[in-house]
């Protein structure tokens, strides 16, 4: 998969029980000590690691999970993200280093002189590496730290509707 897809997670109660599947739904190879079971976070079926990919999940606290290739594949059958922000416009503003905490709370890496050009601050004054916050804000309209609501960019919304 070339890009990470955004999907709705299924409820854990809908997952296929471990005992109900002895082989991967995708490659049909049996599970063992070296080929472990992974629940697809989108459809709830069970696949091996080789037959799964990372997806962004809209309705979970973790926001990232594994999905079978069928669910992770780009397709018109899947709904696009609910929100779309033009991250070069509001709510972003370039940050001065005095507003930063020591580390980006998403990746936990420290802010450094080399990352100065790639650090941005939300209106609530929480700072992030831009590459860390972009995926979050593609599907959320709130700060990942304090959950303060962010104004949606109407231009991006109209581009999405009329695309």
PDB file of C-alpha atoms in Angstrom:
ATOM      1  CA  UNK A   1       0.000   0.000   0.000  1.00  0.00           C
ATOM      2  CA  UNK A   2       1.453   3.345  -0.978  1.00  0.00           C
ATOM      3  CA  UNK A   3      -0.531   5.558   1.383  1.00  0.00           C
ATOM      4  CA  UNK A   4      -2.213   5.036   4.713  1.00  0.00           C
ATOM      5  CA  UNK A   5      -5.994   4.962   4.386  1.00  0.00           C
ATOM      6  CA  UNK A   6      -8.591   6.392   6.777  1.00  0.00           C
ATOM      7  CA  UNK A   7     -11.331   3.989   7.892  1.00  0.00           C
ATOM      8  CA  UNK A   8     -14.078   3.541  10.482  1.00  0.00           C
ATOM      9  CA  UNK A   9     -13.200   0.945  13.132  1.00  0.00           C
ATOM     10  CA  UNK A  10     -15.694  -1.826  13.834  1.00  0.00           C
ATOM     11  CA  UNK A  11     -16.866  -2.528  17.365  1.00  0.00           C
ATOM     12  CA  UNK A  12     -14.792  -5.179  19.202  1.00  0.00           C
ATOM     13  CA  UNK A  13     -17.994  -7.120  19.835  1.00  0.00           C
ATOM     14  CA  UNK A  14     -18.222  -7.689  16.062  1.00  0.00           C
ATOM     15  CA  UNK A  15     -14.750  -9.255  15.827  1.00  0.00           C
ATOM     16  CA  UNK A  16     -14.429 -12.864  14.697  1.00  0.00           C
ATOM     17  CA  UNK A  17     -13.504 -14.983  17.736  1.00  0.00           C
ATOM     18  CA  UNK A  18      -9.949 -16.359  17.706  1.00  0.00           C
ATOM     19  CA  UNK A  19     -11.192 -19.955  17.884  1.00  0.00           C
ATOM     20  CA  UNK A  20     -13.442 -19.496  14.853  1.00  0.00           C
ATOM     21  CA  UNK A  21     -10.575 -19.024  12.390  1.00  0.00           C
ATOM     22  CA  UNK A  22      -7.543 -21.315  12.174  1.00  0.00           C
ATOM     23  CA  UNK A  23      -6.065 -19.662   9.061  1.00  0.00           C
ATOM     24  CA  UNK A  24      -5.601 -16.182   7.629  1.00  0.00           C
ATOM     25  CA  UNK A  25      -8.640 -14.932   5.703  1.00  0.00           C
ATOM     26  CA  UNK A  26      -6.355 -13.426   3.002  1.00  0.00           C
ATOM     27  CA  UNK A  27      -3.576 -15.975   2.343  1.00  0.00           C
ATOM     28  CA  UNK A  28      -5.291 -19.043   3.901  1.00  0.00           C
ATOM     29  CA  UNK A  29      -2.059 -20.012   5.740  1.00  0.00           C
ATOM     30  CA  UNK A  30      -2.579 -21.550   9.172  1.00  0.00           C
ATOM     31  CA  UNK A  31      -1.753 -19.640  12.330  1.00  0.00           C
ATOM     32  CA  UNK A  32       1.132 -20.829  14.491  1.00  0.00           C
ATOM     33  CA  UNK A  33       3.664 -19.552  16.998  1.00  0.00           C
ATOM     34  CA  UNK A  34       5.443 -17.671  14.192  1.00  0.00           C
ATOM     35  CA  UNK A  35       2.306 -16.656  12.234  1.00  0.00           C
ATOM     36  CA  UNK A  36       0.131 -14.843  14.750  1.00  0.00           C
ATOM     37  CA  UNK A  37      -3.493 -13.715  14.535  1.00  0.00           C
ATOM     38  CA  UNK A  38      -4.339 -10.028  14.058  1.00  0.00           C
ATOM     39  CA  UNK A  39      -7.878  -8.705  14.084  1.00  0.00           C
ATOM     40  CA  UNK A  40      -8.682  -6.338  11.252  1.00  0.00           C
ATOM     41  CA  UNK A  41      -9.830  -3.187  13.040  1.00  0.00           C
ATOM     42  CA  UNK A  42     -12.195  -2.372  10.144  1.00  0.00           C
ATOM     43  CA  UNK A  43     -14.101  -5.617   9.445  1.00  0.00           C
ATOM     44  CA  UNK A  44     -13.183  -7.642  12.561  1.00  0.00           C
ATOM     45  CA  UNK A  45     -11.910 -10.688  10.667  1.00  0.00           C
ATOM     46  CA  UNK A  46      -8.580 -12.356  11.469  1.00  0.00           C
ATOM     47  CA  UNK A  47      -5.455 -12.121   9.291  1.00  0.00           C
ATOM     48  CA  UNK A  48      -1.714 -12.674   9.640  1.00  0.00           C
ATOM     49  CA  UNK A  49       0.757  -9.792   9.893  1.00  0.00           C
ATOM     50  CA  UNK A  50       1.823 -10.171   6.241  1.00  0.00           C
ATOM     51  CA  UNK A  51      -1.774  -9.719   5.108  1.00  0.00           C
ATOM     52  CA  UNK A  52      -2.444  -6.523   7.040  1.00  0.00           C
ATOM     53  CA  UNK A  53      -1.547  -2.858   6.729  1.00  0.00           C
ATOM     54  CA  UNK A  54      -1.690   0.228   8.924  1.00  0.00           C
ATOM     55  CA  UNK A  55      -4.797   2.440   8.690  1.00  0.00           C
ATOM     56  CA  UNK A  56      -5.923   5.586  10.478  1.00  0.00           C
ATOM     57  CA  UNK A  57      -9.089   4.909  12.461  1.00  0.00           C
ATOM     58  CA  UNK A  58     -11.708   7.612  12.889  1.00  0.00           C
ATOM     59  CA  UNK A  59     -13.645   6.425  15.905  1.00  0.00           C
ATOM     60  CA  UNK A  60     -11.040   5.027  18.313  1.00  0.00           C
ATOM     61  CA  UNK A  61      -8.782   6.447  20.980  1.00  0.00           C
ATOM     62  CA  UNK A  62      -5.650   4.939  19.395  1.00  0.00           C
ATOM     63  CA  UNK A  63      -6.365   6.443  15.927  1.00  0.00           C
ATOM     64  CA  UNK A  64      -4.112   3.864  14.234  1.00  0.00           C
ATOM     65  CA  UNK A  65      -4.584   0.136  13.747  1.00  0.00           C
ATOM     66  CA  UNK A  66      -4.049  -2.846  11.480  1.00  0.00           C
ATOM     67  CA  UNK A  67      -6.516  -3.800   8.767  1.00  0.00           C
ATOM     68  CA  UNK A  68      -6.678  -6.667   6.293  1.00  0.00           C
ATOM     69  CA  UNK A  69      -5.566  -5.759   2.793  1.00  0.00           C
ATOM     70  CA  UNK A  70      -9.167  -5.850   1.578  1.00  0.00           C
ATOM     71  CA  UNK A  71     -10.161  -3.132   4.052  1.00  0.00           C
ATOM     72  CA  UNK A  72      -6.922  -1.129   3.766  1.00  0.00           C
ATOM     73  CA  UNK A  73      -6.947  -0.978  -0.037  1.00  0.00           C
ATOM     74  CA  UNK A  74      -7.863   2.421  -1.492  1.00  0.00           C
ATOM     75  CA  UNK A  75     -11.378   2.103  -2.822  1.00  0.00           C
ATOM     76  CA  UNK A  76     -14.435   4.126  -3.680  1.00  0.00           C
ATOM     77  CA  UNK A  77     -16.401   1.790  -1.406  1.00  0.00           C
ATOM     78  CA  UNK A  78     -14.865   3.410   1.691  1.00  0.00           C
ATOM     79  CA  UNK A  79     -15.974   6.802   2.876  1.00  0.00           C
ATOM     80  CA  UNK A  80     -13.376   9.592   2.907  1.00  0.00           C
ATOM     81  CA  UNK A  81     -12.341  11.368   6.092  1.00  0.00           C
ATOM     82  CA  UNK A  82     -15.171  13.299   7.700  1.00  0.00           C
ATOM     83  CA  UNK A  83     -13.156  16.485   7.916  1.00  0.00           C
ATOM     84  CA  UNK A  84     -10.513  17.981   5.724  1.00  0.00           C
ATOM     85  CA  UNK A  85      -8.312  20.875   6.721  1.00  0.00           C
ATOM     86  CA  UNK A  86      -6.084  23.059   4.605  1.00  0.00           C
ATOM     87  CA  UNK A  87      -3.182  22.904   7.020  1.00  0.00           C
ATOM     88  CA  UNK A  88      -1.392  25.830   5.451  1.00  0.00           C
ATOM     89  CA  UNK A  89      -4.172  28.163   6.618  1.00  0.00           C
ATOM     90  CA  UNK A  90      -5.873  28.717   9.967  1.00  0.00           C
ATOM     91  CA  UNK A  91      -5.901  27.156  12.544  1.00  0.00           C
ATOM     92  CA  UNK A  92      -2.110  26.876  12.124  1.00  0.00           C
ATOM     93  CA  UNK A  93       0.388  29.597  12.869  1.00  0.00           C
ATOM     94  CA  UNK A  94       4.146  29.405  12.896  1.00  0.00           C
ATOM     95  CA  UNK A  95       5.426  29.082  16.430  1.00  0.00           C
ATOM     96  CA  UNK A  96       8.192  30.755  18.325  1.00  0.00           C
ATOM     97  CA  UNK A  97      10.326  28.343  20.334  1.00  0.00           C
ATOM     98  CA  UNK A  98       9.270  30.042  23.585  1.00  0.00           C
ATOM     99  CA  UNK A  99       5.792  28.480  23.238  1.00  0.00           C
ATOM    100  CA  UNK A 100       7.071  24.920  22.857  1.00  0.00           C
ATOM    101  CA  UNK A 101       7.190  22.164  25.376  1.00  0.00           C
ATOM    102  CA  UNK A 102      10.365  20.066  25.280  1.00  0.00           C
ATOM    103  CA  UNK A 103       8.887  17.248  23.166  1.00  0.00           C
ATOM    104  CA  UNK A 104       6.226  16.681  20.535  1.00  0.00           C
ATOM    105  CA  UNK A 105       3.444  14.858  22.416  1.00  0.00           C
ATOM    106  CA  UNK A 106       2.543  12.769  19.360  1.00  0.00           C
ATOM    107  CA  UNK A 107       5.924  11.216  18.462  1.00  0.00           C
ATOM    108  CA  UNK A 108       7.642  12.041  21.787  1.00  0.00           C
ATOM    109  CA  UNK A 109      10.736  13.308  19.948  1.00  0.00           C
ATOM    110  CA  UNK A 110      12.274  16.546  21.204  1.00  0.00           C
ATOM    111  CA  UNK A 111      11.993  19.782  19.260  1.00  0.00           C
ATOM    112  CA  UNK A 112      15.412  20.657  17.879  1.00  0.00           C
ATOM    113  CA  UNK A 113      17.023  23.505  15.972  1.00  0.00           C
ATOM    114  CA  UNK A 114      16.751  21.345  12.833  1.00  0.00           C
ATOM    115  CA  UNK A 115      13.000  20.934  13.329  1.00  0.00           C
ATOM    116  CA  UNK A 116      12.289  24.656  13.912  1.00  0.00           C
ATOM    117  CA  UNK A 117      10.895  25.172  10.408  1.00  0.00           C
ATOM    118  CA  UNK A 118       8.591  22.162  10.805  1.00  0.00           C
ATOM    119  CA  UNK A 119       7.067  22.974  14.186  1.00  0.00           C
ATOM    120  CA  UNK A 120       3.657  24.629  14.286  1.00  0.00           C
ATOM    121  CA  UNK A 121       1.323  25.702  17.067  1.00  0.00           C
ATOM    122  CA  UNK A 122      -2.447  25.436  17.311  1.00  0.00           C
ATOM    123  CA  UNK A 123      -4.456  28.363  18.705  1.00  0.00           C
ATOM    124  CA  UNK A 124      -4.421  26.645  22.125  1.00  0.00           C
ATOM    125  CA  UNK A 125      -0.605  27.033  22.033  1.00  0.00           C
ATOM    126  CA  UNK A 126       0.166  23.296  21.848  1.00  0.00           C
ATOM    127  CA  UNK A 127       3.094  22.718  19.488  1.00  0.00           C
ATOM    128  CA  UNK A 128       3.716  19.680  17.266  1.00  0.00           C
ATOM    129  CA  UNK A 129       5.942  18.535  14.451  1.00  0.00           C
ATOM    130  CA  UNK A 130       3.880  19.295  11.350  1.00  0.00           C
ATOM    131  CA  UNK A 131       4.327  15.724   9.999  1.00  0.00           C
ATOM    132  CA  UNK A 132       2.941  14.359  13.296  1.00  0.00           C
ATOM    133  CA  UNK A 133      -0.120  16.605  13.455  1.00  0.00           C
ATOM    134  CA  UNK A 134      -1.143  16.464   9.761  1.00  0.00           C
ATOM    135  CA  UNK A 135      -2.585  12.894   9.925  1.00  0.00           C
ATOM    136  CA  UNK A 136      -4.435  13.679  13.160  1.00  0.00           C
ATOM    137  CA  UNK A 137      -6.043  16.833  11.787  1.00  0.00           C
ATOM    138  CA  UNK A 138      -7.058  15.081   8.583  1.00  0.00           C
ATOM    139  CA  UNK A 139      -9.706  13.264  10.634  1.00  0.00           C
ATOM    140  CA  UNK A 140     -10.202  15.348  13.785  1.00  0.00           C
ATOM    141  CA  UNK A 141     -11.298  18.918  14.423  1.00  0.00           C
ATOM    142  CA  UNK A 142      -9.659  19.258  17.818  1.00  0.00           C
ATOM    143  CA  UNK A 143      -6.216  19.581  19.403  1.00  0.00           C
ATOM    144  CA  UNK A 144      -4.726  16.122  20.098  1.00  0.00           C
ATOM    145  CA  UNK A 145      -3.541  17.317  23.528  1.00  0.00           C
ATOM    146  CA  UNK A 146      -6.366  19.350  25.089  1.00  0.00           C
ATOM    147  CA  UNK A 147      -9.208  18.455  22.654  1.00  0.00           C
ATOM    148  CA  UNK A 148     -10.003  22.143  22.117  1.00  0.00           C
ATOM    149  CA  UNK A 149     -12.239  22.407  19.036  1.00  0.00           C
ATOM    150  CA  UNK A 150     -10.637  23.945  15.965  1.00  0.00           C
ATOM    151  CA  UNK A 151     -12.476  26.009  13.393  1.00  0.00           C
ATOM    152  CA  UNK A 152     -12.999  24.064  10.197  1.00  0.00           C
ATOM    153  CA  UNK A 153     -11.593  25.507   6.993  1.00  0.00           C
ATOM    154  CA  UNK A 154     -14.613  26.244   4.794  1.00  0.00           C
ATOM    155  CA  UNK A 155     -12.486  26.362   1.609  1.00  0.00           C
ATOM    156  CA  UNK A 156     -11.234  22.801   2.101  1.00  0.00           C
ATOM    157  CA  UNK A 157     -14.774  21.665   2.877  1.00  0.00           C
ATOM    158  CA  UNK A 158     -16.106  23.176  -0.356  1.00  0.00           C
ATOM    159  CA  UNK A 159     -13.241  21.618  -2.359  1.00  0.00           C
ATOM    160  CA  UNK A 160     -14.149  18.250  -0.857  1.00  0.00           C
ATOM    161  CA  UNK A 161     -17.852  18.596  -1.663  1.00  0.00           C
ATOM    162  CA  UNK A 162     -17.331  19.782  -5.246  1.00  0.00           C
ATOM    163  CA  UNK A 163     -14.376  17.532  -6.109  1.00  0.00           C
TER     164      UNK A 163
END
